[in-house]
Amino acid sequence: MNAIVYTSNTGFTAQYAELLGEKLNLPVCSLDAAKGRLDAGAEILYLGWLMAGRVKGYQQAAKRYKIAAVCGVGMGAGGSQIKEVRKGNAIPENIPLFTLQGGFELGKLHGIYKFMMNAMKRTVGKKLAEKPDKTADEQDMLDLLLHGGSRVSGENLRPILEWCGK
């Protein structure tokens, strides 16, 4: 693998990319910066933030680079939504796909993303708050929606590191 390439909106995906870069001893760069630093066809591990099941930047990265694995970073628990993310992004079955829980910071969002997440916070937050028998993941999601925060942790990278043989 030549590098870790990422697209980040509020910084959680960038944090994971940097952590992976340190653990795998690989260069890390944003998708925009990669165009000037990596040759087309370079083999990369791609990380993108999740929005409605879409890994932002994946299609663009897949057109230019050889994707060794994909990691979507969102609000949900790590390892969740794999089928939906794979299908929604047309990620081939032979490419490993991981999902990681990043965090939520409404204040870091702008424009349509802020509007959409505000709406989600109100609707999903209300439904979760009213649900009497919340799972641990649902309680965590409610906490993120209500209070924001980060769930970025090197420990969350274990499945990716194991895939890399580390």
PDB file of C-alpha atoms in Angstrom:
ATOM      1  CA  MET A   1       0.000   0.000   0.000  1.00  0.00           C
ATOM      2  CA  ASN A   2       1.331   3.439  -0.930  1.00  0.00           C
ATOM      3  CA  ALA A   3      -0.700   5.808   1.257  1.00  0.00           C
ATOM      4  CA  ILE A   4      -3.785   6.586   3.264  1.00  0.00           C
ATOM      5  CA  VAL A   5      -6.085   9.045   1.536  1.00  0.00           C
ATOM      6  CA  TYR A   6      -9.115  10.621   3.170  1.00  0.00           C
ATOM      7  CA  THR A   7     -11.946  13.108   2.895  1.00  0.00           C
ATOM      8  CA  SER A   8     -13.073  14.720   6.146  1.00  0.00           C
ATOM      9  CA  ASN A   9     -15.791  17.214   6.953  1.00  0.00           C
ATOM     10  CA  THR A  10     -15.554  17.851  10.694  1.00  0.00           C
ATOM     11  CA  GLY A  11     -12.137  16.320  11.385  1.00  0.00           C
ATOM     12  CA  PHE A  12     -13.002  12.878  12.781  1.00  0.00           C
ATOM     13  CA  THR A  13     -12.029  11.054   9.572  1.00  0.00           C
ATOM     14  CA  ALA A  14      -8.792  13.045   9.377  1.00  0.00           C
ATOM     15  CA  GLN A  15      -7.991  11.982  12.952  1.00  0.00           C
ATOM     16  CA  TYR A  16      -8.487   8.321  12.065  1.00  0.00           C
ATOM     17  CA  ALA A  17      -6.364   8.717   8.926  1.00  0.00           C
ATOM     18  CA  GLU A  18      -3.510  10.216  10.958  1.00  0.00           C
ATOM     19  CA  LEU A  19      -3.755   7.450  13.585  1.00  0.00           C
ATOM     20  CA  LEU A  20      -3.652   4.792  10.860  1.00  0.00           C
ATOM     21  CA  GLY A  21      -0.748   6.501   9.160  1.00  0.00           C
ATOM     22  CA  GLU A  22       1.251   6.379  12.386  1.00  0.00           C
ATOM     23  CA  LYS A  23       0.395   2.735  13.093  1.00  0.00           C
ATOM     24  CA  LEU A  24       1.044   1.572   9.510  1.00  0.00           C
ATOM     25  CA  ASN A  25       3.963   3.913   8.807  1.00  0.00           C
ATOM     26  CA  LEU A  26       2.269   5.254   5.684  1.00  0.00           C
ATOM     27  CA  PRO A  27       1.950   8.796   4.355  1.00  0.00           C
ATOM     28  CA  VAL A  28      -1.443  10.416   4.896  1.00  0.00           C
ATOM     29  CA  CYS A  29      -3.063  13.062   2.729  1.00  0.00           C
ATOM     30  CA  SER A  30      -6.454  14.439   1.885  1.00  0.00           C
ATOM     31  CA  LEU A  31      -8.000  13.425  -1.430  1.00  0.00           C
ATOM     32  CA  ASP A  32      -7.395  16.927  -2.798  1.00  0.00           C
ATOM     33  CA  ALA A  33      -3.712  16.900  -1.767  1.00  0.00           C
ATOM     34  CA  ALA A  34      -3.233  13.334  -3.062  1.00  0.00           C
ATOM     35  CA  LYS A  35      -3.729  14.497  -6.650  1.00  0.00           C
ATOM     36  CA  GLY A  36      -0.419  16.363  -6.444  1.00  0.00           C
ATOM     37  CA  ARG A  37       1.424  13.755  -4.386  1.00  0.00           C
ATOM     38  CA  LEU A  38       0.364  10.315  -5.584  1.00  0.00           C
ATOM     39  CA  ASP A  39       0.509   8.833  -9.039  1.00  0.00           C
ATOM     40  CA  ALA A  40      -2.726   7.685 -10.597  1.00  0.00           C
ATOM     41  CA  GLY A  41      -3.097   3.985  -9.901  1.00  0.00           C
ATOM     42  CA  ALA A  42      -1.311   4.115  -6.528  1.00  0.00           C
ATOM     43  CA  GLU A  43      -2.684   1.602  -4.051  1.00  0.00           C
ATOM     44  CA  ILE A  44      -4.403   3.343  -1.147  1.00  0.00           C
ATOM     45  CA  LEU A  45      -6.493   2.790   1.931  1.00  0.00           C
ATOM     46  CA  TYR A  46      -9.379   5.248   1.539  1.00  0.00           C
ATOM     47  CA  LEU A  47     -11.283   6.840   4.437  1.00  0.00           C
ATOM     48  CA  GLY A  48     -14.324   9.035   3.943  1.00  0.00           C
ATOM     49  CA  TRP A  49     -17.048  10.450   6.133  1.00  0.00           C
ATOM     50  CA  LEU A  50     -20.471   8.875   5.926  1.00  0.00           C
ATOM     51  CA  MET A  51     -23.566  10.812   4.954  1.00  0.00           C
ATOM     52  CA  ALA A  52     -26.790   8.888   4.360  1.00  0.00           C
ATOM     53  CA  GLY A  53     -24.807   5.703   3.725  1.00  0.00           C
ATOM     54  CA  ARG A  54     -22.461   7.309   1.203  1.00  0.00           C
ATOM     55  CA  VAL A  55     -18.694   7.390   1.737  1.00  0.00           C
ATOM     56  CA  LYS A  56     -17.820  10.914   0.646  1.00  0.00           C
ATOM     57  CA  GLY A  57     -15.087  11.026  -1.979  1.00  0.00           C
ATOM     58  CA  TYR A  58     -15.016   7.264  -2.596  1.00  0.00           C
ATOM     59  CA  GLN A  59     -16.166   7.415  -6.214  1.00  0.00           C
ATOM     60  CA  GLN A  60     -13.615  10.109  -7.027  1.00  0.00           C
ATOM     61  CA  ALA A  61     -10.819   8.171  -5.287  1.00  0.00           C
ATOM     62  CA  ALA A  62     -11.791   4.918  -7.029  1.00  0.00           C
ATOM     63  CA  LYS A  63     -11.487   6.587 -10.432  1.00  0.00           C
ATOM     64  CA  ARG A  64      -7.890   7.635  -9.762  1.00  0.00           C
ATOM     65  CA  TYR A  65      -6.403   5.074  -7.377  1.00  0.00           C
ATOM     66  CA  LYS A  66      -6.357   1.363  -6.707  1.00  0.00           C
ATOM     67  CA  ILE A  67      -8.434   1.029  -3.556  1.00  0.00           C
ATOM     68  CA  ALA A  68      -7.054  -1.659  -1.213  1.00  0.00           C
ATOM     69  CA  ALA A  69      -9.765  -1.067   1.422  1.00  0.00           C
ATOM     70  CA  VAL A  70     -12.435   1.499   2.287  1.00  0.00           C
ATOM     71  CA  CYS A  71     -13.362   2.890   5.677  1.00  0.00           C
ATOM     72  CA  GLY A  72     -16.470   4.993   6.270  1.00  0.00           C
ATOM     73  CA  VAL A  73     -16.550   7.164   9.386  1.00  0.00           C
ATOM     74  CA  GLY A  74     -19.915   8.144  10.809  1.00  0.00           C
ATOM     75  CA  MET A  75     -21.980   8.433  13.952  1.00  0.00           C
ATOM     76  CA  GLY A  76     -22.998   4.777  14.148  1.00  0.00           C
ATOM     77  CA  ALA A  77     -21.142   2.052  15.986  1.00  0.00           C
ATOM     78  CA  GLY A  78     -18.028   0.645  14.335  1.00  0.00           C
ATOM     79  CA  GLY A  79     -18.785  -2.315  12.101  1.00  0.00           C
ATOM     80  CA  SER A  80     -22.397  -1.245  11.520  1.00  0.00           C
ATOM     81  CA  GLN A  81     -24.101  -0.570   8.175  1.00  0.00           C
ATOM     82  CA  ILE A  82     -21.603  -2.608   6.147  1.00  0.00           C
ATOM     83  CA  LYS A  83     -24.196  -4.032   3.715  1.00  0.00           C
ATOM     84  CA  GLU A  84     -25.886  -0.671   3.214  1.00  0.00           C
ATOM     85  CA  VAL A  85     -22.614   1.215   2.721  1.00  0.00           C
ATOM     86  CA  ARG A  86     -21.245  -1.373   0.303  1.00  0.00           C
ATOM     87  CA  LYS A  87     -24.433  -1.324  -1.762  1.00  0.00           C
ATOM     88  CA  GLY A  88     -24.915   2.461  -1.628  1.00  0.00           C
ATOM     89  CA  ASN A  89     -21.374   3.087  -2.873  1.00  0.00           C
ATOM     90  CA  ALA A  90     -21.079   0.121  -5.251  1.00  0.00           C
ATOM     91  CA  ILE A  91     -17.951  -1.061  -3.426  1.00  0.00           C
ATOM     92  CA  PRO A  92     -16.931  -4.411  -4.943  1.00  0.00           C
ATOM     93  CA  GLU A  93     -17.119  -7.447  -2.659  1.00  0.00           C
ATOM     94  CA  ASN A  94     -13.387  -8.084  -3.039  1.00  0.00           C
ATOM     95  CA  ILE A  95     -12.526  -4.730  -1.417  1.00  0.00           C
ATOM     96  CA  PRO A  96     -12.554  -4.835   2.393  1.00  0.00           C
ATOM     97  CA  LEU A  97     -14.977  -2.339   3.930  1.00  0.00           C
ATOM     98  CA  PHE A  98     -14.849  -1.040   7.483  1.00  0.00           C
ATOM     99  CA  THR A  99     -16.995   1.459   9.357  1.00  0.00           C
ATOM    100  CA  LEU A 100     -15.810   3.463  12.358  1.00  0.00           C
ATOM    101  CA  GLN A 101     -17.631   5.686  14.800  1.00  0.00           C
ATOM    102  CA  GLY A 102     -16.304   9.211  14.551  1.00  0.00           C
ATOM    103  CA  GLY A 103     -18.414  11.772  16.349  1.00  0.00           C
ATOM    104  CA  PHE A 104     -20.785  14.670  15.962  1.00  0.00           C
ATOM    105  CA  GLU A 105     -20.124  18.403  16.207  1.00  0.00           C
ATOM    106  CA  LEU A 106     -23.022  20.412  14.798  1.00  0.00           C
ATOM    107  CA  GLY A 107     -21.017  23.631  15.165  1.00  0.00           C
ATOM    108  CA  LYS A 108     -18.411  22.384  12.676  1.00  0.00           C
ATOM    109  CA  LEU A 109     -21.002  21.788   9.947  1.00  0.00           C
ATOM    110  CA  HIS A 110     -21.985  24.369   7.338  1.00  0.00           C
ATOM    111  CA  GLY A 111     -24.707  24.932   4.796  1.00  0.00           C
ATOM    112  CA  ILE A 112     -26.916  22.052   3.770  1.00  0.00           C
ATOM    113  CA  TYR A 113     -25.078  19.584   6.023  1.00  0.00           C
ATOM    114  CA  LYS A 114     -25.842  21.673   9.097  1.00  0.00           C
ATOM    115  CA  PHE A 115     -29.475  21.992   8.068  1.00  0.00           C
ATOM    116  CA  MET A 116     -29.805  18.245   7.414  1.00  0.00           C
ATOM    117  CA  MET A 117     -28.126  17.215  10.661  1.00  0.00           C
ATOM    118  CA  ASN A 118     -30.193  19.701  12.652  1.00  0.00           C
ATOM    119  CA  ALA A 119     -33.319  18.078  11.200  1.00  0.00           C
ATOM    120  CA  MET A 120     -31.960  14.602  11.966  1.00  0.00           C
ATOM    121  CA  LYS A 121     -31.057  15.657  15.497  1.00  0.00           C
ATOM    122  CA  ARG A 122     -34.635  16.778  16.085  1.00  0.00           C
ATOM    123  CA  THR A 123     -36.402  13.778  14.530  1.00  0.00           C
ATOM    124  CA  VAL A 124     -34.071  10.888  15.360  1.00  0.00           C
ATOM    125  CA  GLY A 125     -33.148  12.404  18.714  1.00  0.00           C
ATOM    126  CA  LYS A 126     -36.795  12.679  19.696  1.00  0.00           C
ATOM    127  CA  LYS A 127     -37.538   9.086  18.644  1.00  0.00           C
ATOM    128  CA  LEU A 128     -34.518   7.748  20.507  1.00  0.00           C
ATOM    129  CA  ALA A 129     -35.265   9.802  23.603  1.00  0.00           C
ATOM    130  CA  GLU A 130     -38.823   8.426  23.718  1.00  0.00           C
ATOM    131  CA  LYS A 131     -37.747   4.818  23.184  1.00  0.00           C
ATOM    132  CA  PRO A 132     -37.950   3.018  26.545  1.00  0.00           C
ATOM    133  CA  ASP A 133     -35.668   0.053  25.785  1.00  0.00           C
ATOM    134  CA  LYS A 134     -32.651   1.616  24.066  1.00  0.00           C
ATOM    135  CA  THR A 135     -29.680  -0.565  23.185  1.00  0.00           C
ATOM    136  CA  ALA A 136     -26.214   0.625  24.220  1.00  0.00           C
ATOM    137  CA  ASP A 137     -25.581   1.772  20.615  1.00  0.00           C
ATOM    138  CA  GLU A 138     -28.868   3.703  20.560  1.00  0.00           C
ATOM    139  CA  GLN A 139     -28.058   5.357  23.897  1.00  0.00           C
ATOM    140  CA  ASP A 140     -24.632   6.332  22.535  1.00  0.00           C
ATOM    141  CA  MET A 141     -26.226   7.777  19.390  1.00  0.00           C
ATOM    142  CA  LEU A 142     -28.660   9.786  21.506  1.00  0.00           C
ATOM    143  CA  ASP A 143     -25.782  11.081  23.629  1.00  0.00           C
ATOM    144  CA  LEU A 144     -23.896  12.152  20.489  1.00  0.00           C
ATOM    145  CA  LEU A 145     -26.966  13.895  19.068  1.00  0.00           C
ATOM    146  CA  LEU A 146     -27.716  15.740  22.292  1.00  0.00           C
ATOM    147  CA  HIS A 147     -24.207  16.601  23.452  1.00  0.00           C
ATOM    148  CA  GLY A 148     -21.881  16.103  20.504  1.00  0.00           C
ATOM    149  CA  GLY A 149     -18.411  14.763  20.987  1.00  0.00           C
ATOM    150  CA  SER A 150     -15.806  12.442  19.571  1.00  0.00           C
ATOM    151  CA  ARG A 151     -15.555   8.666  19.641  1.00  0.00           C
ATOM    152  CA  VAL A 152     -12.231   8.584  17.761  1.00  0.00           C
ATOM    153  CA  SER A 153      -9.918   6.047  19.366  1.00  0.00           C
ATOM    154  CA  GLY A 154      -6.950   3.992  18.263  1.00  0.00           C
ATOM    155  CA  GLU A 155      -8.711   0.967  19.746  1.00  0.00           C
ATOM    156  CA  ASN A 156     -11.446   1.331  17.107  1.00  0.00           C
ATOM    157  CA  LEU A 157      -8.822   0.686  14.417  1.00  0.00           C
ATOM    158  CA  ARG A 158      -8.259  -2.915  15.519  1.00  0.00           C
ATOM    159  CA  PRO A 159     -10.203  -4.553  12.607  1.00  0.00           C
ATOM    160  CA  ILE A 160      -8.273  -2.505  10.030  1.00  0.00           C
ATOM    161  CA  LEU A 161      -4.933  -3.180  11.676  1.00  0.00           C
ATOM    162  CA  GLU A 162      -5.704  -6.908  11.827  1.00  0.00           C
ATOM    163  CA  TRP A 163      -6.567  -6.837   8.114  1.00  0.00           C
ATOM    164  CA  CYS A 164      -3.174  -5.182   7.514  1.00  0.00           C
ATOM    165  CA  GLY A 165      -1.451  -7.878   9.546  1.00  0.00           C
ATOM    166  CA  LYS A 166      -0.563  -5.567  12.453  1.00  0.00           C
TER     167      LYS A 166
END
